[in-house]
Coordinates of C-alpha atoms in Angstrom, one line a residue:
X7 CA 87.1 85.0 101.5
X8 CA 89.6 82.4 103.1
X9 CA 93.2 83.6 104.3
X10 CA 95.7 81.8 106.2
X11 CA 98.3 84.0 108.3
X12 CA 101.8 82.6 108.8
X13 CA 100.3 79.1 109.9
X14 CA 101.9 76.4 112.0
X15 CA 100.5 72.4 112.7
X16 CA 102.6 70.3 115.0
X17 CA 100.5 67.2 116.0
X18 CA 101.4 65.6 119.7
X19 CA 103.6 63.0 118.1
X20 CA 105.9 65.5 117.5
X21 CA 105.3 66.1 113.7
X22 CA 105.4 69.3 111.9
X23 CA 102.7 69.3 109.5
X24 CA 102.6 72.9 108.3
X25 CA 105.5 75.4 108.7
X26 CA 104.4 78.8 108.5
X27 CA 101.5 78.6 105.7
X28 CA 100.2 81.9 104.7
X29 CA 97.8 82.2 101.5
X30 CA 94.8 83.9 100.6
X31 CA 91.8 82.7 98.3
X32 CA 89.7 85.3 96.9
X33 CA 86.0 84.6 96.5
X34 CA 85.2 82.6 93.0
X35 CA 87.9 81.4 92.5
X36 CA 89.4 77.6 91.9
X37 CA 92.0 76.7 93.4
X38 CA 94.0 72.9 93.5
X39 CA 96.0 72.4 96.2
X40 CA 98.6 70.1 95.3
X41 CA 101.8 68.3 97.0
X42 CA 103.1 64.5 97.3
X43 CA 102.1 62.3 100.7
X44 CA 103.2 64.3 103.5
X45 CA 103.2 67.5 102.2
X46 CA 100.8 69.2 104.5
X47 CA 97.6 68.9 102.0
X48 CA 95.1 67.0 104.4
X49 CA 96.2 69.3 107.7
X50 CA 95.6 72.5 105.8
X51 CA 92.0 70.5 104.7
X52 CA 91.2 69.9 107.9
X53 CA 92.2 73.2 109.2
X54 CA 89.4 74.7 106.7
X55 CA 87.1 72.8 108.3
X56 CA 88.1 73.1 111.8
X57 CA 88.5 69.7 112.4
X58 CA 91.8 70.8 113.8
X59 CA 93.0 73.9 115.7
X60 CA 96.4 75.4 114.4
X61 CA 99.3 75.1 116.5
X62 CA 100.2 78.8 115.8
X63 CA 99.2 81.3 113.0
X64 CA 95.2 82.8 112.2
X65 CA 93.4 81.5 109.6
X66 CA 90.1 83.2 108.2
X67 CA 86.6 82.1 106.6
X68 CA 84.7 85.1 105.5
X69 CA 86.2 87.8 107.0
X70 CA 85.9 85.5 110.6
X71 CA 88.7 84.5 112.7
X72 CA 87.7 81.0 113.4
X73 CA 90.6 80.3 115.6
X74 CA 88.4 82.7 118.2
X75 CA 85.6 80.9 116.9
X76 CA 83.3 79.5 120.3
X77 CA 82.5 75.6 119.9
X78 CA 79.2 76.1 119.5
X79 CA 79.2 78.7 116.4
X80 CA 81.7 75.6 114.6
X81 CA 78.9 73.5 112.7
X82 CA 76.9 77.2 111.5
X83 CA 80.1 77.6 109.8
X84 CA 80.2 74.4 108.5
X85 CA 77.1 74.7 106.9
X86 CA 78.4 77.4 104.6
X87 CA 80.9 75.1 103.0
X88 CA 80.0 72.3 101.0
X89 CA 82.6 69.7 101.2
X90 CA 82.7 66.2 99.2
X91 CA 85.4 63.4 100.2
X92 CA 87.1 60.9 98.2
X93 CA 84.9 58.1 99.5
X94 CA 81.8 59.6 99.2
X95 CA 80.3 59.5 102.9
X96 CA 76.8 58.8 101.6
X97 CA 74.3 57.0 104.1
X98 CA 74.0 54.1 102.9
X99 CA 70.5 52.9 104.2
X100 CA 68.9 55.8 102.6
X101 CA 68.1 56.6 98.9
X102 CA 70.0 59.6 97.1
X103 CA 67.1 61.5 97.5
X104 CA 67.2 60.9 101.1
X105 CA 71.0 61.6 100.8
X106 CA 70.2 65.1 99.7
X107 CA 67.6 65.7 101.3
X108 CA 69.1 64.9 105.1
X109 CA 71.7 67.6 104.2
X110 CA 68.9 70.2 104.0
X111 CA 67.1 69.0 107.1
X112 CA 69.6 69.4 109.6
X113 CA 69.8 73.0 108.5
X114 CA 66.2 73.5 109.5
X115 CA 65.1 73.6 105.7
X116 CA 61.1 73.0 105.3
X117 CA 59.6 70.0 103.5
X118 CA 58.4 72.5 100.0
X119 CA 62.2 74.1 99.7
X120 CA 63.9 70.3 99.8
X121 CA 60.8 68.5 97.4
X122 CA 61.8 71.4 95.1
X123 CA 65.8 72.2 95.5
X124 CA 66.5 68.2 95.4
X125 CA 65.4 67.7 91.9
X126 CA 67.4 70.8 90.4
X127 CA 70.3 69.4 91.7
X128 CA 70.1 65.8 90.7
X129 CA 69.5 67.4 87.7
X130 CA 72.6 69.8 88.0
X131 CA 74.5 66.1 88.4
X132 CA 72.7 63.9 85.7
X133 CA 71.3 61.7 88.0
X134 CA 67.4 63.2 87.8
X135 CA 66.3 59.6 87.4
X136 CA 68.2 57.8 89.9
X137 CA 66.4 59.9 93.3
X138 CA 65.1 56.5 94.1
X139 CA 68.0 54.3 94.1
X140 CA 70.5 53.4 96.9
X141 CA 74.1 54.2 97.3
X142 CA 74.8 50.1 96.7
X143 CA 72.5 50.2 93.3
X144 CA 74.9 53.1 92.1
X145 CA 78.7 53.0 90.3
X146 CA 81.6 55.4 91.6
X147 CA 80.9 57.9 89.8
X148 CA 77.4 58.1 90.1
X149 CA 78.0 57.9 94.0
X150 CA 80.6 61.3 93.8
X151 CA 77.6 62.9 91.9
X152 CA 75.3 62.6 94.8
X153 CA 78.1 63.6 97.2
X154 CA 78.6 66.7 95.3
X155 CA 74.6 67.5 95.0
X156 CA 74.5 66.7 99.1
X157 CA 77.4 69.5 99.5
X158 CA 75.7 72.1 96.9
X159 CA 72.0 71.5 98.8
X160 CA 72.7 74.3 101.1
X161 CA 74.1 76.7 98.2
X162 CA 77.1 76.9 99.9
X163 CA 79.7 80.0 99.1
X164 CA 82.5 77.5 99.4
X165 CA 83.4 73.6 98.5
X166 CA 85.8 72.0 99.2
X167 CA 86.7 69.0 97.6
X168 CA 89.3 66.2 98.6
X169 CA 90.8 63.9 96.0
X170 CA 87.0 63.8 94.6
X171 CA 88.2 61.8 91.7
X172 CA 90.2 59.3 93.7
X173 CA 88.6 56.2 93.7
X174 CA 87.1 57.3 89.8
X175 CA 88.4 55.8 86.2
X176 CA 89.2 58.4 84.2
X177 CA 86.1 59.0 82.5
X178 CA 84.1 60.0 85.8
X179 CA 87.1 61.7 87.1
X180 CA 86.5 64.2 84.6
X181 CA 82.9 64.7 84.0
X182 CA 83.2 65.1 88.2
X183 CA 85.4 67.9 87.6
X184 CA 83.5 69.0 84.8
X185 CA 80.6 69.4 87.1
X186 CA 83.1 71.0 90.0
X187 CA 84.2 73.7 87.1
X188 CA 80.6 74.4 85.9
X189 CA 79.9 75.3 89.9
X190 CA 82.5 77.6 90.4
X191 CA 80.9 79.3 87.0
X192 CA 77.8 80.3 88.8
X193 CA 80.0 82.2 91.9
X194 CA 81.2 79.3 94.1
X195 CA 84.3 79.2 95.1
X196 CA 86.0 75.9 94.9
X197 CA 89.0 74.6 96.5
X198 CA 90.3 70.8 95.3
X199 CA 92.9 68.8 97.1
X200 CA 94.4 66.4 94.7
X201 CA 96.8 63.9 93.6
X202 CA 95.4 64.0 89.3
X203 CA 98.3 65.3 88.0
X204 CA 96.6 65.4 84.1
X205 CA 93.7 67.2 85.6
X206 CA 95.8 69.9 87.0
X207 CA 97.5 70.5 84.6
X208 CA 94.7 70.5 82.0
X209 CA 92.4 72.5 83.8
X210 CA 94.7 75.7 84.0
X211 CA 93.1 76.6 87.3
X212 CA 95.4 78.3 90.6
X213 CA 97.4 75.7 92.0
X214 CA 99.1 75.9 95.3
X215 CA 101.8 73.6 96.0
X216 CA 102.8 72.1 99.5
X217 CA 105.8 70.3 100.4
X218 CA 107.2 69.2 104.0
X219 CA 104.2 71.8 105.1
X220 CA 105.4 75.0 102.9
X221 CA 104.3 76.6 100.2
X222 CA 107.1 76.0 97.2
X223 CA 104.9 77.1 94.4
X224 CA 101.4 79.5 93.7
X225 CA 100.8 79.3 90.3
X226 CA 97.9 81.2 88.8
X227 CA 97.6 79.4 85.7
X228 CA 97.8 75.4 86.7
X229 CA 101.1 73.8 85.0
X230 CA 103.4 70.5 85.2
X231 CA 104.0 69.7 89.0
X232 CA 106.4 67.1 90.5
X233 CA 105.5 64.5 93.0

């Protein structure tokens, strides 16, 4: 599904980000990737998405070398990955049905698929009565639930999430990854970058560690993890 072959990130400034990252992620699984500030977890994020190019190195999304990937091919491949950020990117001057909706119209989806998919999935999230409210009218948590129903609405293969329980009290934090662990149940693969050291290590999930852009640990089976 996703492998990364002896991958390298140096930014202009000078900056070595990554150092020779290799990994693979099978499909279905869940994976944290873990590491203190610094470590490499946002570059290797960011590489995923191709918001960045690797310095050196070949990294692969289903089966496709997207380093040879042509400019214009970038955002079809987006669209098979949902993705959810810490601060929720919603549009603010639209409702959450709107939200959710937008997500499946830029995609080319038809009016009858969205008025029935965007119900199931504020469902899927708890929010079933709140398709009318706006981003404002709605509490942290309830804002990372739309975010997450806005990166399922294409049925993506992949999400990838990054520090989704961030700005979240602990409560929220973990009905979010509640939510995250009941997705990857029904085939998706997930892939969290995150700082929650009790989630981690509660969750018993894969978790790769970075630090100064190498891999120090790949544990299959979560665990205690140092800063």
């Amino acid at each position: 599904m996703i492998a990364l072959d002896n991958v390298y990130k140096t930014y202009a400034t000078g900056v070595s980000a990554l150092n020779g990252i290799s990994l693979r992620i099978n499909k279905g699984e869940f994976v944290f990737i873990v590491g203190s500030s610094g470590s490499g977890k946002t570059t290797l994020f960011k590489l995923l998405l191709k918001e960045l190019e690797p310095t050196s190195g070949t990294i692969y999304m289903n089966n496709q070398n997207i380093g040879k990937m042509r400019r214009r091919k970038v955002p079809k491949m987006r669209r098979g990955m949902g993705v959810v950020f810490q601060d929720f990117r919603l549009l603010k001057d639209r409702s959450v049905y709107e939200n959710i909706a937008f997500a499946m119209r830029v995609v080319g989806k038809n009016t009858r698929t969205i008025k029935e998919t965007v119900p199931q999935l504020l469902s899927l999230v708890g929010l079933a009565d709140k398709a009318n409210a706006y981003p404002k009218e709605l509490s942290g948590g309830e804002q990372q639930r739309v975010a997450l129903a806005r990166a399922l609405a294409n049925n993506p293969p992949v999400l990838l999430a990054d520090e989704p329980t961030g700005n979240l009290d602990p409560k929220n934090a973990w009905e979010i990854m509640k939510l995250l662990e009941e997705i990857n149940m029904r085939g998706t693969t997930v892939i969290v970058v995150t700082h929650n050291k009790d989630i981690v290590e509660s969750m018993q999930k894969r978790v790769i560690k970075l630090s100064n852009g190498v891999i120090v640990s790949d544990e299959s089976k979560g665990g205690y993890y140092e800063d």
